JSON list of C-alpha atoms in Angstrom, two decimals:
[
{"chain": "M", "resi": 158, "resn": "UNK", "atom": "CA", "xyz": [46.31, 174.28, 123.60]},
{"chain": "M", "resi": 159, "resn": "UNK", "atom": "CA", "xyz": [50.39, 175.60, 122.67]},
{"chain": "M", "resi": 160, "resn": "UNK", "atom": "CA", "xyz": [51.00, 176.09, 119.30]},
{"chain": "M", "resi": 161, "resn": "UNK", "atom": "CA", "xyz": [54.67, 176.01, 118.71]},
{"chain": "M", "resi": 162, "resn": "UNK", "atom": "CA", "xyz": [56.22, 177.41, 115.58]},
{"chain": "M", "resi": 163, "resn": "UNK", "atom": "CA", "xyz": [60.05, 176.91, 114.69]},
{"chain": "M", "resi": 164, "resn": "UNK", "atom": "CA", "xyz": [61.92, 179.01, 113.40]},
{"chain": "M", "resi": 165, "resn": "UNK", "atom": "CA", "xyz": [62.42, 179.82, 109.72]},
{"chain": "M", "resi": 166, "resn": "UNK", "atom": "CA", "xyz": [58.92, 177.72, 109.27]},
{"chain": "M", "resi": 167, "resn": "UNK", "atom": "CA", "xyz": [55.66, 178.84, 108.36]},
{"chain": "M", "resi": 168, "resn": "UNK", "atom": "CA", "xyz": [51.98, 177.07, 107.71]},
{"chain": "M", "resi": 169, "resn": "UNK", "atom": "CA", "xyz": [50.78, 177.84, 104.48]},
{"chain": "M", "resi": 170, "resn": "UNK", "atom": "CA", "xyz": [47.62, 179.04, 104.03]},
{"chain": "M", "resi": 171, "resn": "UNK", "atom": "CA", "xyz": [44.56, 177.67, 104.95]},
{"chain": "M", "resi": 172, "resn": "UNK", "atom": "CA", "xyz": [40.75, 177.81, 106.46]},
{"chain": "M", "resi": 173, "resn": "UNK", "atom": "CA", "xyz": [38.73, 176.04, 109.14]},
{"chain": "M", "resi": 174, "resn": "UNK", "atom": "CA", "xyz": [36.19, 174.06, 108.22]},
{"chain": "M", "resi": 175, "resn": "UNK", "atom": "CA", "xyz": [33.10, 175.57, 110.04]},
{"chain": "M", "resi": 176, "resn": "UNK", "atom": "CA", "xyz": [33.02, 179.13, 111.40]},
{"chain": "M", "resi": 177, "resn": "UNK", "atom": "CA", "xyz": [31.08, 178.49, 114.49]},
{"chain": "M", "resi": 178, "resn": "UNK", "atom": "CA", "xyz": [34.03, 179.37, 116.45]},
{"chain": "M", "resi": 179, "resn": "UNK", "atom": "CA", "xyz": [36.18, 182.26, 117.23]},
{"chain": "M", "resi": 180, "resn": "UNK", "atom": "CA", "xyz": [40.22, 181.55, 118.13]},
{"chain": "M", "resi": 181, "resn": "UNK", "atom": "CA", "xyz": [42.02, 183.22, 120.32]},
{"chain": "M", "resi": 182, "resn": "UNK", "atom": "CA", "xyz": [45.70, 183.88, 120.40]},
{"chain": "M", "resi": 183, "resn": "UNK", "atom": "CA", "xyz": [48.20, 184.64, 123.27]},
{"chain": "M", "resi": 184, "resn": "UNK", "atom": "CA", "xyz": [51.11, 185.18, 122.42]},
{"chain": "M", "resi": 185, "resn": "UNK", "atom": "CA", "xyz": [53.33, 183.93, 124.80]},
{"chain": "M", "resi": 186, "resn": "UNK", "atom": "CA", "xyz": [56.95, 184.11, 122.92]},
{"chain": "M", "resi": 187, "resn": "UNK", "atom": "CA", "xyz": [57.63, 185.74, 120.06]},
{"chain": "M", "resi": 188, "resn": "UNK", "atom": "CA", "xyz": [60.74, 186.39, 118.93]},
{"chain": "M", "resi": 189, "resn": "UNK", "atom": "CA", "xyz": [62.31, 189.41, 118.45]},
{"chain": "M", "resi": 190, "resn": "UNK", "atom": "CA", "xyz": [62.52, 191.69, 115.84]},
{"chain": "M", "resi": 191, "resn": "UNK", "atom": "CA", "xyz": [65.90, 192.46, 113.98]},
{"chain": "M", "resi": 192, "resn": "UNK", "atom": "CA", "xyz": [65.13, 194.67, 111.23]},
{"chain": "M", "resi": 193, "resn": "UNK", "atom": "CA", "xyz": [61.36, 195.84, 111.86]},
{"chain": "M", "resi": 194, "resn": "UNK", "atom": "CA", "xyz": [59.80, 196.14, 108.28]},
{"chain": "M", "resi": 195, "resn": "UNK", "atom": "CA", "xyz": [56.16, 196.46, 106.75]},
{"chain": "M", "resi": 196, "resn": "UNK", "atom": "CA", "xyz": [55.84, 192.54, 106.70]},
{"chain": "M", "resi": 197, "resn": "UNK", "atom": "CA", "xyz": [56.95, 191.48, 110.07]},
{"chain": "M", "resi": 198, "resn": "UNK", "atom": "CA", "xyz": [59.26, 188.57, 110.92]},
{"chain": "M", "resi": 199, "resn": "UNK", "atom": "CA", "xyz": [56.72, 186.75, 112.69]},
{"chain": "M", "resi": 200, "resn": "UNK", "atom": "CA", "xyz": [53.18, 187.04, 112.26]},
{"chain": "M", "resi": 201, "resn": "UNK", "atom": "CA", "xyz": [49.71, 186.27, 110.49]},
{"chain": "M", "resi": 202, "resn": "UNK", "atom": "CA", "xyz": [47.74, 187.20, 108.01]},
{"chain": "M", "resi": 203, "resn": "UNK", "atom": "CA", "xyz": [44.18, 186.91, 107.76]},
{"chain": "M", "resi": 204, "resn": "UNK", "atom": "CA", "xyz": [41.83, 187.99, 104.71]},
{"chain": "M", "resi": 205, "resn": "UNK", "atom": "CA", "xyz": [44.05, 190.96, 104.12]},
{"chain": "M", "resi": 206, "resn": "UNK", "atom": "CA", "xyz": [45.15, 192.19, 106.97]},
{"chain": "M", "resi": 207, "resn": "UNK", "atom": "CA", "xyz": [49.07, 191.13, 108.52]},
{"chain": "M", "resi": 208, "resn": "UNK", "atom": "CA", "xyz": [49.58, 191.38, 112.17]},
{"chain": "M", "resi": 209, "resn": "UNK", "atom": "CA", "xyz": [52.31, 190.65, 114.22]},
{"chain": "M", "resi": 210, "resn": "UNK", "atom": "CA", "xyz": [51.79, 189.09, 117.99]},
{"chain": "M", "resi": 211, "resn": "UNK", "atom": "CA", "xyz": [53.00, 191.24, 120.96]},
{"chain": "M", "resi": 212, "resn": "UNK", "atom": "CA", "xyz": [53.70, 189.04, 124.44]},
{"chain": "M", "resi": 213, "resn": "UNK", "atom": "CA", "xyz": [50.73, 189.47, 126.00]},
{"chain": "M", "resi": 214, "resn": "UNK", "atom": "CA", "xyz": [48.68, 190.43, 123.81]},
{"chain": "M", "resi": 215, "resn": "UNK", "atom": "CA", "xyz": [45.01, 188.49, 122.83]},
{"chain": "M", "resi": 216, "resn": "UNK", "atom": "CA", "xyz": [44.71, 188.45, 119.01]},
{"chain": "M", "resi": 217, "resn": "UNK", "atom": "CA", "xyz": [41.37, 187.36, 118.31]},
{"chain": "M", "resi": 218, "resn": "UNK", "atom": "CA", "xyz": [40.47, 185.76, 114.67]},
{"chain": "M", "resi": 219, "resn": "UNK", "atom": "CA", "xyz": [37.66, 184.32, 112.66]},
{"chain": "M", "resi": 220, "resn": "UNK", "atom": "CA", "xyz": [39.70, 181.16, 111.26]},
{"chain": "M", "resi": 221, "resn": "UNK", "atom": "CA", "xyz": [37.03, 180.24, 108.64]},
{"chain": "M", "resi": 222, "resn": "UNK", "atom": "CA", "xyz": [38.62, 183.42, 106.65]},
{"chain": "M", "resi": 223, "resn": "UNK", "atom": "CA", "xyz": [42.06, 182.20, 104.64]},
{"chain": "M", "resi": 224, "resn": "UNK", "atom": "CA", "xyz": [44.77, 182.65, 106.99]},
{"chain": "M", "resi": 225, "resn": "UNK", "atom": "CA", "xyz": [48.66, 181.86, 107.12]},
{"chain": "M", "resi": 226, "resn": "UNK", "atom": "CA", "xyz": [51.21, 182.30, 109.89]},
{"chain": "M", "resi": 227, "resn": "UNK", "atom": "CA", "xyz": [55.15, 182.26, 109.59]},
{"chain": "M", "resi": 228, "resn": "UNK", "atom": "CA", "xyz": [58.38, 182.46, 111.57]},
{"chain": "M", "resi": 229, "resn": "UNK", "atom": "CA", "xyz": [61.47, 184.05, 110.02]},
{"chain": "M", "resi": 230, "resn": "UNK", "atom": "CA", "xyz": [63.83, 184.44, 112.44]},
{"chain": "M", "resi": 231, "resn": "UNK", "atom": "CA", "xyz": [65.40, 181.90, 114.00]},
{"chain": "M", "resi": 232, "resn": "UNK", "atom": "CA", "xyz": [63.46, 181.31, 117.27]},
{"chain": "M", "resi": 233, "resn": "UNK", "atom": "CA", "xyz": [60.75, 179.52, 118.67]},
{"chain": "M", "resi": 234, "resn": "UNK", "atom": "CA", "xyz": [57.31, 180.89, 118.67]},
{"chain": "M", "resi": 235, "resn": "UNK", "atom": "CA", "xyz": [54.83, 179.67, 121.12]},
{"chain": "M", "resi": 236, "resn": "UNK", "atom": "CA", "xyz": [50.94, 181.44, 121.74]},
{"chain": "M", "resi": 237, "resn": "UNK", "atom": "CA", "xyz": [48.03, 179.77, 123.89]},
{"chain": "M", "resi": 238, "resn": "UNK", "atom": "CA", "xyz": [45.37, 178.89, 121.59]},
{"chain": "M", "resi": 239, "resn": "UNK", "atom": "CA", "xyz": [41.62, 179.51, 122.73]},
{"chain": "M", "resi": 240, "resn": "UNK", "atom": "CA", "xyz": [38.42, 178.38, 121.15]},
{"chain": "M", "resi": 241, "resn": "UNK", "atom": "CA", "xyz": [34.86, 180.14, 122.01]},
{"chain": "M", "resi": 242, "resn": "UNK", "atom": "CA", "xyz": [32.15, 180.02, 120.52]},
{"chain": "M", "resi": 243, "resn": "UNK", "atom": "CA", "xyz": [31.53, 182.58, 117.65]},
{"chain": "M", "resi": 244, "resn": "UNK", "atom": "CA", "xyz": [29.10, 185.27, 119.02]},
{"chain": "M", "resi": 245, "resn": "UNK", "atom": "CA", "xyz": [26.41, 184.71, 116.17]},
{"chain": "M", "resi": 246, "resn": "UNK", "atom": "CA", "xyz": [26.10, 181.15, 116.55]},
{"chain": "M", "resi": 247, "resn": "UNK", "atom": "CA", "xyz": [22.41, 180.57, 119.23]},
{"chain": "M", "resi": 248, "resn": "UNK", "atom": "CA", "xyz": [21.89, 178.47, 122.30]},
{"chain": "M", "resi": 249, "resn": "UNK", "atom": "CA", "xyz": [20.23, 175.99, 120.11]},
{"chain": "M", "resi": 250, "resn": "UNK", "atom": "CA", "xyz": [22.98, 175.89, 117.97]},
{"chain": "M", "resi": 251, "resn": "UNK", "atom": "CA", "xyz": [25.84, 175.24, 119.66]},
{"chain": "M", "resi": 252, "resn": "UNK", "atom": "CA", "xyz": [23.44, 172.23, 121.87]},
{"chain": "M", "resi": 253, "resn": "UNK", "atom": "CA", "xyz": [23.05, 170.93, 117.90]},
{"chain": "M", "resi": 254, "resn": "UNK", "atom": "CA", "xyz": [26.42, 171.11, 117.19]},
{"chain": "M", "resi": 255, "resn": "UNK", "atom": "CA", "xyz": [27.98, 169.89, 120.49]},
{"chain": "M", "resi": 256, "resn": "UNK", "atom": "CA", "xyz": [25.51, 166.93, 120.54]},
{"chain": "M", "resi": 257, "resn": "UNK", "atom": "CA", "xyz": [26.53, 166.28, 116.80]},
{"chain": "M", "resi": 258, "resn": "UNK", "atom": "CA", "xyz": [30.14, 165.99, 117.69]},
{"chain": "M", "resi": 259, "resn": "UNK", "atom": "CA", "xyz": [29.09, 164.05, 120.67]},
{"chain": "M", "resi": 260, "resn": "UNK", "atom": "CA", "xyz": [27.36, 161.07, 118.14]},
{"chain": "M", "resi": 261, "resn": "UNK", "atom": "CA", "xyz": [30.65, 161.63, 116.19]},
{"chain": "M", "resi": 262, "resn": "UNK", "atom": "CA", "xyz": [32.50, 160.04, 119.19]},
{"chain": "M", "resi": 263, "resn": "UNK", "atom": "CA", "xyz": [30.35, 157.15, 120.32]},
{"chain": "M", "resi": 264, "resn": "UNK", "atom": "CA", "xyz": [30.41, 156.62, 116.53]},
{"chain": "M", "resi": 265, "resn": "UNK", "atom": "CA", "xyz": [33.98, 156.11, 116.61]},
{"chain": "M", "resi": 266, "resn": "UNK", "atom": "CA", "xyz": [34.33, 158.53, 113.64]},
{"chain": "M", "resi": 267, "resn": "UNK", "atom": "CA", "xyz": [36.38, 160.63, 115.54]},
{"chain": "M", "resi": 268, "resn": "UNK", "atom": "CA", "xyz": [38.79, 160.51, 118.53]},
{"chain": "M", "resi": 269, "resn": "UNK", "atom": "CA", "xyz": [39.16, 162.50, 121.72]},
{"chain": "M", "resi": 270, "resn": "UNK", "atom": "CA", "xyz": [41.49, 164.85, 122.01]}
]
């Protein structure tokens, strides 16, 4: 899916709540810098590491660990998400979990997307 981010916005800080998956992020705009510094303009941290995103360029992230993004400048900011499966979760697994989500639905306890 797109995940837009405004400018001069930012998402505070936060986990997933399971880390059976990896996310992916393409960055597809990112705004420019103006004044490069040690905290960029636009970008993410995760555990204790800051990045910014290039165009182009996969970042790939374990969002169970506390992560924040923000946008200082005053353009849009737009990267593909991807989820895949995190590499330590088994076959069996993931068949438990998919079929868990799957009762979820025909439950009605959550909605399709």
């Amino acid at each position: 899916f797109l995940s837009k981010l405004s400018g001069n916005s930012s998402i505070k800080a936060h986990t997933a709540p399971m880390n059976f998956r990896l996310r992916i992020h393409l960055p597809l705009i990112v705004p420019h810098e103006t004044k490069p510094s040690e905290r960029p303009a636009c970008g993410i941290r995760v555990g204790s590491t800051t990045k910014r995103w290039v165009e182009g360029r996969a970042l790939v992230l374990d969002d169970a660990y506390e992560h924040e993004v923000w946008n200082r400048t005053w353009d849009e900011r737009v990267l593909l998400l991807v989820d895949v499966w995190h590499p330590d979760v088994t076959l069996m697994e993931r068949e438990r979990i998919t079929a868990m989500f799957q009762h979820a639905l025909e439950q009605g306890w959550l909605k399709e997307v």
